[in-house]
CSV table of C-alpha atoms and ligand atoms in Angstrom, one decimal:
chain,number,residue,atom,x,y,z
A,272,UNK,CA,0.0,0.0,0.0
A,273,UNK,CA,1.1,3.6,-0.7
A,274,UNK,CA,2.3,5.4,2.1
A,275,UNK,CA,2.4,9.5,2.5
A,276,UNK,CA,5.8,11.3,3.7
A,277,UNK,CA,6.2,15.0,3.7
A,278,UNK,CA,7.8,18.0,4.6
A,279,UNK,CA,7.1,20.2,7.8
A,280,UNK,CA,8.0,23.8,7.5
A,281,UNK,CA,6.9,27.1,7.4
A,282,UNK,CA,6.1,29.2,4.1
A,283,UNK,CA,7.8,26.2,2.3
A,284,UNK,CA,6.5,26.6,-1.0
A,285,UNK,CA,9.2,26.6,-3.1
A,286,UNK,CA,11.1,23.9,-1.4
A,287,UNK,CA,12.3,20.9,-3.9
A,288,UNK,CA,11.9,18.1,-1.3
A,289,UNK,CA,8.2,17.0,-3.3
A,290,UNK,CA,9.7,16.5,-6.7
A,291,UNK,CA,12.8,15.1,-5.7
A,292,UNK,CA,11.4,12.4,-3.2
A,293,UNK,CA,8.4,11.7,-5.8
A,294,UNK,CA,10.4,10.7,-8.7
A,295,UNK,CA,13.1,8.8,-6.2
A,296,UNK,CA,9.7,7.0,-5.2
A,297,UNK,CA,8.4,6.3,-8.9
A,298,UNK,CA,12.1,5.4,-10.3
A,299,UNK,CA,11.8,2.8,-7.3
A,300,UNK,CA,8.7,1.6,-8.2
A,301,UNK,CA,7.5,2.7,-4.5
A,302,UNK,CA,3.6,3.6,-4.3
A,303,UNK,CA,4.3,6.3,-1.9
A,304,UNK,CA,3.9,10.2,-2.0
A,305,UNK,CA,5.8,13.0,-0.8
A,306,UNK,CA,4.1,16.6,-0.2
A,307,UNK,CA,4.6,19.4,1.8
A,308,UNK,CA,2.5,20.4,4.7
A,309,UNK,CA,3.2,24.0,5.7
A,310,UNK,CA,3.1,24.7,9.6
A,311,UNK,CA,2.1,27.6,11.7
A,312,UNK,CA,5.7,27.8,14.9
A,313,UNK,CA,2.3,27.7,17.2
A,314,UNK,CA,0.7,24.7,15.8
A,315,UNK,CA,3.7,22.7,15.6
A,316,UNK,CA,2.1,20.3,18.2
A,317,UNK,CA,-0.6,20.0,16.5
A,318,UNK,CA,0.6,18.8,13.6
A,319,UNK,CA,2.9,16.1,14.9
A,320,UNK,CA,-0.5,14.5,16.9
A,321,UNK,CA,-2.2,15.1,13.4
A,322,UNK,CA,0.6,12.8,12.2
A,323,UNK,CA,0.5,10.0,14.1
A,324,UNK,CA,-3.1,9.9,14.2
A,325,UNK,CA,-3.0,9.9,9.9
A,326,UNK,CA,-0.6,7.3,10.4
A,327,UNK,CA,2.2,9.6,8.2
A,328,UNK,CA,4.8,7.0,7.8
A,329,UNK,CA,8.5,9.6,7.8
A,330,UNK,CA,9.0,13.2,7.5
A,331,UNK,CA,11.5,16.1,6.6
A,332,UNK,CA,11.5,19.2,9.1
A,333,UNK,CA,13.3,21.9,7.9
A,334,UNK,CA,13.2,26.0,9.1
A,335,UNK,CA,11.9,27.2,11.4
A,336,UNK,CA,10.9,23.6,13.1
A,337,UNK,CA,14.2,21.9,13.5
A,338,UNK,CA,14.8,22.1,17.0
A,339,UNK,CA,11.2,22.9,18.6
A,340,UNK,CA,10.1,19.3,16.9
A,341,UNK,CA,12.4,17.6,19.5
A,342,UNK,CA,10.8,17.9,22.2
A,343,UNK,CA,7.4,16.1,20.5
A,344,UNK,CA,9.1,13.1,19.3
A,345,UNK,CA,9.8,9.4,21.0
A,346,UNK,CA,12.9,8.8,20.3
A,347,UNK,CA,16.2,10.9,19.0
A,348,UNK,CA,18.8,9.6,17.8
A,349,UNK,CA,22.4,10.0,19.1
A,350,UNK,CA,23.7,12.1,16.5
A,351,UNK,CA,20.7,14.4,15.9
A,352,UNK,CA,21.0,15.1,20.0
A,353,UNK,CA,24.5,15.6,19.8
A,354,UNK,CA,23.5,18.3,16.8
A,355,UNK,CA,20.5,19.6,18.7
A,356,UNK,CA,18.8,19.5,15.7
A,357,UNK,CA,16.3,16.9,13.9
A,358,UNK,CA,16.0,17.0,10.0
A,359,UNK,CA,14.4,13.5,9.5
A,360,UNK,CA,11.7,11.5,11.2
A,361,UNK,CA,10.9,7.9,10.6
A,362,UNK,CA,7.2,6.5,12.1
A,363,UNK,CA,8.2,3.2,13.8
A,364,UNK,CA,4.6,1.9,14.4
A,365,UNK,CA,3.4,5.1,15.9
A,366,UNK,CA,7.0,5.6,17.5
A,367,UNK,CA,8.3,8.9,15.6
A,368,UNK,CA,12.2,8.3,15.6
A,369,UNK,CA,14.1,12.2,15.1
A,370,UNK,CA,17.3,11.7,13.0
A,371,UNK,CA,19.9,14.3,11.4
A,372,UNK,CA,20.6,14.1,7.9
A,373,UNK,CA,22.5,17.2,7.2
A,374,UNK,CA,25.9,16.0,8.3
A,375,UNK,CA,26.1,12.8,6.6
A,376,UNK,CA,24.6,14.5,3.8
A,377,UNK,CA,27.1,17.6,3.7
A,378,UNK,CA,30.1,14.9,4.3
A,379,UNK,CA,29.4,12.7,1.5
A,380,UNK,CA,28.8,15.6,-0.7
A,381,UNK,CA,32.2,17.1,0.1
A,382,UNK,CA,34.2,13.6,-0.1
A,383,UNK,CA,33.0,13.5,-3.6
A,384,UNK,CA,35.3,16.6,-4.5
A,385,UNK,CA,38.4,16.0,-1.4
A,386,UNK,CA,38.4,12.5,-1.2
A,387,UNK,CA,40.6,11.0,1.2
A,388,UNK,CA,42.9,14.6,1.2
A,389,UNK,CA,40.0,16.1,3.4
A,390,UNK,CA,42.1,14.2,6.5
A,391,UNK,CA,44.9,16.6,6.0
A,392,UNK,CA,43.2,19.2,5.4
A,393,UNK,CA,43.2,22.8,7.6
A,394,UNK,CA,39.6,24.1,7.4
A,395,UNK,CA,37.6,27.0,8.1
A,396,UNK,CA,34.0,26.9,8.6
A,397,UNK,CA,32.1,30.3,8.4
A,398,UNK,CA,29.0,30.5,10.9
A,399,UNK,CA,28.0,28.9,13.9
A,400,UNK,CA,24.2,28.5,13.4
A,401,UNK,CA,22.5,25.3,12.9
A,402,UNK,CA,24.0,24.0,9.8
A,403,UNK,CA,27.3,25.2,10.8
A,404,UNK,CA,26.7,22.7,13.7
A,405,UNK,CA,25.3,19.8,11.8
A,406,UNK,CA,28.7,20.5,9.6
A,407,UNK,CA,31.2,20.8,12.7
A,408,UNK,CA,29.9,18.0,14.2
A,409,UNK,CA,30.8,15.3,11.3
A,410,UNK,CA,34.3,16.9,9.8
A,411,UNK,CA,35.2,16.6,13.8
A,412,UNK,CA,33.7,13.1,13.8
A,413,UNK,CA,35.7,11.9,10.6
A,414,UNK,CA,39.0,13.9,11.8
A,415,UNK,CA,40.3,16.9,9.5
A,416,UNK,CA,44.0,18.1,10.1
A,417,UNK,CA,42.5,21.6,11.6
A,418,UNK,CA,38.8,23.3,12.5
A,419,UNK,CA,38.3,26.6,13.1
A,420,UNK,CA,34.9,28.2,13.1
A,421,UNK,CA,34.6,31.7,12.3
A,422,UNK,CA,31.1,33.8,13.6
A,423,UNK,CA,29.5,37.5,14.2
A,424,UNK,CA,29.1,36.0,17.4
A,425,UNK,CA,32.0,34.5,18.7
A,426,UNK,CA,29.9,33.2,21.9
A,427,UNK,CA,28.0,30.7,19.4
A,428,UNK,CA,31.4,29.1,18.2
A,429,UNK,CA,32.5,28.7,21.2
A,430,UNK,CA,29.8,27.0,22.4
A,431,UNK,CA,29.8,24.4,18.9
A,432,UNK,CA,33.6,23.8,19.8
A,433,UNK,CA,33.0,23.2,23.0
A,434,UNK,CA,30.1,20.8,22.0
A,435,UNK,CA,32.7,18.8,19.9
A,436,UNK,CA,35.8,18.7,22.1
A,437,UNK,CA,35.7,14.9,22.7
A,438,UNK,CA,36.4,14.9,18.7
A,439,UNK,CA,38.9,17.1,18.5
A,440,UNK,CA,40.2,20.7,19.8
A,441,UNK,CA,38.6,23.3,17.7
A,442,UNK,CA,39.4,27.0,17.6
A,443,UNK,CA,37.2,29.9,17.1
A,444,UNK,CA,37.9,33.2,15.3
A,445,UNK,CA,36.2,36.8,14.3
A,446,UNK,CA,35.5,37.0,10.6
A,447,UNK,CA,38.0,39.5,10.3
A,448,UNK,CA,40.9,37.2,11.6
A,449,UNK,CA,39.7,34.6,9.2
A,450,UNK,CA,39.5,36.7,6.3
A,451,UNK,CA,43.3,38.3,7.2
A,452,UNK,CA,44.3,34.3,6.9
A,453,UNK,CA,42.5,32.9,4.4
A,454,UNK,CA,45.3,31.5,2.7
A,455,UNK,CA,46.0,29.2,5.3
A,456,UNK,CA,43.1,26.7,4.7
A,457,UNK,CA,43.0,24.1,2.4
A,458,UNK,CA,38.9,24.3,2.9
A,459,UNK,CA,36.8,27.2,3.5
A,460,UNK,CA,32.8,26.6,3.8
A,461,UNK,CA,30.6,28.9,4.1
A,462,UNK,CA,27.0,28.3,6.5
A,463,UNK,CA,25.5,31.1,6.9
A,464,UNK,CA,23.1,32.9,4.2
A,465,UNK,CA,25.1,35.4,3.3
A,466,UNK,CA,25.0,35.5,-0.4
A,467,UNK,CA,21.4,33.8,-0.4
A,468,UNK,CA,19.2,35.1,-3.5
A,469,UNK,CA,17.8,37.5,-3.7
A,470,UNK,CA,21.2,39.2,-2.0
A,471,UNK,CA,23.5,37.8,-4.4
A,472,UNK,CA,26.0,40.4,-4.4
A,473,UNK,CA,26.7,39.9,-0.8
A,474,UNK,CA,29.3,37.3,0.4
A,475,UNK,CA,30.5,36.3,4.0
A,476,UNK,CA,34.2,37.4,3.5
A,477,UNK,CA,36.3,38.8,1.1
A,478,UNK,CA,38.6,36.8,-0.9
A,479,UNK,CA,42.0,38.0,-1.3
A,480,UNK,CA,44.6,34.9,-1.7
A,481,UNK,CA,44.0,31.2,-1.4
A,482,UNK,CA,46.3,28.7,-0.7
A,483,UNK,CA,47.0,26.6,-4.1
A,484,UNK,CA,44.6,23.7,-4.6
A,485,UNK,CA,42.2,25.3,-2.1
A,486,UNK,CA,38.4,24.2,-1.7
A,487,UNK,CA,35.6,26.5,-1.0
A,488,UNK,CA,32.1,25.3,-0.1
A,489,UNK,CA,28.8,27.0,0.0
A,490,UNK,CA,25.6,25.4,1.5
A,491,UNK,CA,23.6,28.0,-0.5
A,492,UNK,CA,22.0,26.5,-3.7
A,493,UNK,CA,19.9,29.6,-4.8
A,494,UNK,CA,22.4,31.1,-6.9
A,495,UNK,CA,24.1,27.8,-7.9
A,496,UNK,CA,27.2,29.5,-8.1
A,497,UNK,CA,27.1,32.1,-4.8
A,498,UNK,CA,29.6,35.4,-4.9
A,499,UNK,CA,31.5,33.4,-2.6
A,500,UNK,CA,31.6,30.7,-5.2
A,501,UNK,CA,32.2,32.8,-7.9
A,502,UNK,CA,35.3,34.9,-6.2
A,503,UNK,CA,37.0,31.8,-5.2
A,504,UNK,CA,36.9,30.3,-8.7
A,505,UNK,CA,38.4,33.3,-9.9
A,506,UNK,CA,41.4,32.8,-7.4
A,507,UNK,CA,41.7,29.3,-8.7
A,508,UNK,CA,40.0,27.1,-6.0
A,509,UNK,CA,37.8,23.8,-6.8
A,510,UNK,CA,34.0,24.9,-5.8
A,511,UNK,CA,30.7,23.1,-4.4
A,512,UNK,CA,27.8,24.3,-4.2
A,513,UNK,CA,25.3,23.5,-2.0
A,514,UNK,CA,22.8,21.0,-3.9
A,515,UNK,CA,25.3,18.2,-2.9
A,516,UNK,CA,24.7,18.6,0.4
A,517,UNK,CA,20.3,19.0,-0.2
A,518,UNK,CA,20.6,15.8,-2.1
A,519,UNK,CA,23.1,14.0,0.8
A,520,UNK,CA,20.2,14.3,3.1
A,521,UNK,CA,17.5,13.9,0.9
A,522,UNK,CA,19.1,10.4,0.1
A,523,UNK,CA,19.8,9.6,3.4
A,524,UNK,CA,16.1,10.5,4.6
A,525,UNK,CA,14.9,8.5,1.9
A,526,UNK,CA,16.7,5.8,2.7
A,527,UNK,CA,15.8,5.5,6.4
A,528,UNK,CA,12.0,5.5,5.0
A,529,UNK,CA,12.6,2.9,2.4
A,530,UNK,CA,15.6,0.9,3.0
A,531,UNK,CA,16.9,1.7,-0.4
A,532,UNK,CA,19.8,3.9,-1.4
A,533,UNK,CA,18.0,5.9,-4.2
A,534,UNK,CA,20.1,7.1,-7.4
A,535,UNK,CA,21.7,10.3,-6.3
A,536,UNK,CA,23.3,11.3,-9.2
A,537,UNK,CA,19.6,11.6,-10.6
A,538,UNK,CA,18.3,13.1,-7.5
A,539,UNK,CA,21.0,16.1,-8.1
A,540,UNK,CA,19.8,15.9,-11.8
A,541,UNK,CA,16.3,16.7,-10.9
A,542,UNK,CA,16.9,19.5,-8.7
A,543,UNK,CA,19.6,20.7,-10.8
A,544,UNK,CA,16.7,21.2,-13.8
A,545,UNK,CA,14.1,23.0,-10.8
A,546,UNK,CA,17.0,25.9,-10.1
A,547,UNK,CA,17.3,26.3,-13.9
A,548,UNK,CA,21.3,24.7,-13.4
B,1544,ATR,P1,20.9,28.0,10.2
B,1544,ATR,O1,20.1,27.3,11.3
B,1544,ATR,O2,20.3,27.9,8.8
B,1544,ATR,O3,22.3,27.8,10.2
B,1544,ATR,P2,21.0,30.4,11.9
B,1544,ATR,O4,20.9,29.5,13.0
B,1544,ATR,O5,20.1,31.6,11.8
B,1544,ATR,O6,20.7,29.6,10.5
B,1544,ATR,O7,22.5,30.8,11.7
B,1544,ATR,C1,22.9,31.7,10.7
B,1544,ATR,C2,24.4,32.0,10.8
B,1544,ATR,O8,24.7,33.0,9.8
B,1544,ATR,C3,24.9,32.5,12.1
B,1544,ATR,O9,26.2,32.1,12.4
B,1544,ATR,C4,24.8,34.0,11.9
B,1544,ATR,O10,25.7,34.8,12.7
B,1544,ATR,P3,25.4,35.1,14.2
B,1544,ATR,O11,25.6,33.9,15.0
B,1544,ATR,O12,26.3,36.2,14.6
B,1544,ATR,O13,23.9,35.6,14.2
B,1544,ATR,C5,25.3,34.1,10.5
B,1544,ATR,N1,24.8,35.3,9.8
B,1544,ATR,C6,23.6,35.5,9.2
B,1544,ATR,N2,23.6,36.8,8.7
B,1544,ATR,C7,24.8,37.3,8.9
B,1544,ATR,C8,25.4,38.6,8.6
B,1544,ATR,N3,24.7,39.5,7.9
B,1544,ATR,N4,26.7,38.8,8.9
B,1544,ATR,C9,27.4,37.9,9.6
B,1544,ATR,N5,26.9,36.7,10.0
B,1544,ATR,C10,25.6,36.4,9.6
């Protein structure tokens, strides 16, 4: 029997999720259907007692309900605690399991481009918001040569290093410092929304000098190619953008739901066509 899976969020509407999962569903010959249900911060409850009761079999939460869905689920797993942050659900028989996709789904994304270099490699990570966490968390988990995060608000990346100490040390920085040493780091990503359409002139820091064979990552997909982006290709450095990362946990989601590791490279294809790339 078909089974329904969706997106919670909040003025969602031009989120990919839908045609992505649907066609991962009919290329797997799956009866399912994936649709977006867009949620009011104050009915949040609600909803999740709506979805047990409908028998919803998994979910996607994305802005502003990643965190405040915690606290109405069964079960979270270790990783999405350790995150603070739950991007995935899976219905367990009326049992809502919270899991966190965005780190696996940001890792395999960027191994596709460092391969096994990203072990030796000094990196900077620029923001210390939610998906700066999700991303802290699993280069500190896998081991990179250096981490420092860089923040507005140095208080926040002090608190995500701290978080990830039993991994490794981590250092913090202003954006100013990191900017002035740029060249330094063999990886620079960027995880905040600076740059986001419609402010694509904007960027997080300005690019100077890079050191040679340098990789800079965005987590912005709308502009495929982000000021950041385009500055650092113009210094020379190997770019990804931030679909790899939306399809990592799109594929990972689907496969807690299903069991079965969908086609990526087609996933990517088929959001690829929705931003026009
Ligand atoms: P998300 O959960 O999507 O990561 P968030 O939690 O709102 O979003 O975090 C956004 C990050 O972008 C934060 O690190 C934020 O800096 P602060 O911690 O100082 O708020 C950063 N950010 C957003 N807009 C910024 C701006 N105009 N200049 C500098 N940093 C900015």
């Amino acid at each position: 029997m078909g089974k329904l899976f969706g997106l919670l969020g909040y003025k969602i509407s031009h989120s990919m999720s839908p045609i992505m999962h649907n066609d991962a569903f009919k290329v797997e010959q799956l009866p399912h259907h994936y649709q977006l249900f867009d949620v009011d911060p104050e009915k949040l409850k609600d909803a999740v007692c709506g979805i047990k009761a409908l028998n919803i079999a998994g979910f996607n939460i994305t802005i502003p309900h990643k965190v405040a869905i915690m606290e109405y689920l069964d079960e979270i797993d270790e990783t999405a605690q350790m995150i603070g942050a739950v991007n995935t659900v899976v219905n367990d028989n009326g049992k809502l399991i919270g899991y966190n996709t965005d780190s696996d789904g940001y890792l395999t994304s960027l191994l596709e481009v460092t391969g096994d270099r990203l072990k030796n490699m000094d990196v900077l990570v620029i923001g210390a918001g939610g998906a700066s966490r999700a991303i802290v968390y699993s280069l500190a988990k896998y081991g990179v040569k250096s981490l420092v995060i860089a923040n507005r608000t140095i208080e926040k990346a002090e608190t995500i290093a701290q978080d990830c100490k039993h991994f490794m040390q981590i250092k913090t920085s202003t954006m100013k410092e990191s900017e002035a040493n740029l060249v330094n780091f063999d990886l620079i990503i960027n995880t905040t929304s600076i740059g986001m359409s419609p402010n694509i002139d904007e960027s997080p820091i300005e690019i100077n000098e890079l050191k040679e064979n340098a990789v800079v990552s965005d987590i912005i997909y709308n502009p495929l190619k982000t000021k950041l982006l385009q500055d650092a290709e113009a210094k020379g450095a190997t770019i990804l953008n931030g679909v790899g990362m939306f399809v990592g946990q799109g594929a990972l989601a689907f496969e807690k739901w299903t069991g079965i590791k969908p086609d990526r490279k087609r996933m990517e294809q088929i959001v690829l066509q929705q931003l026009g790339g």
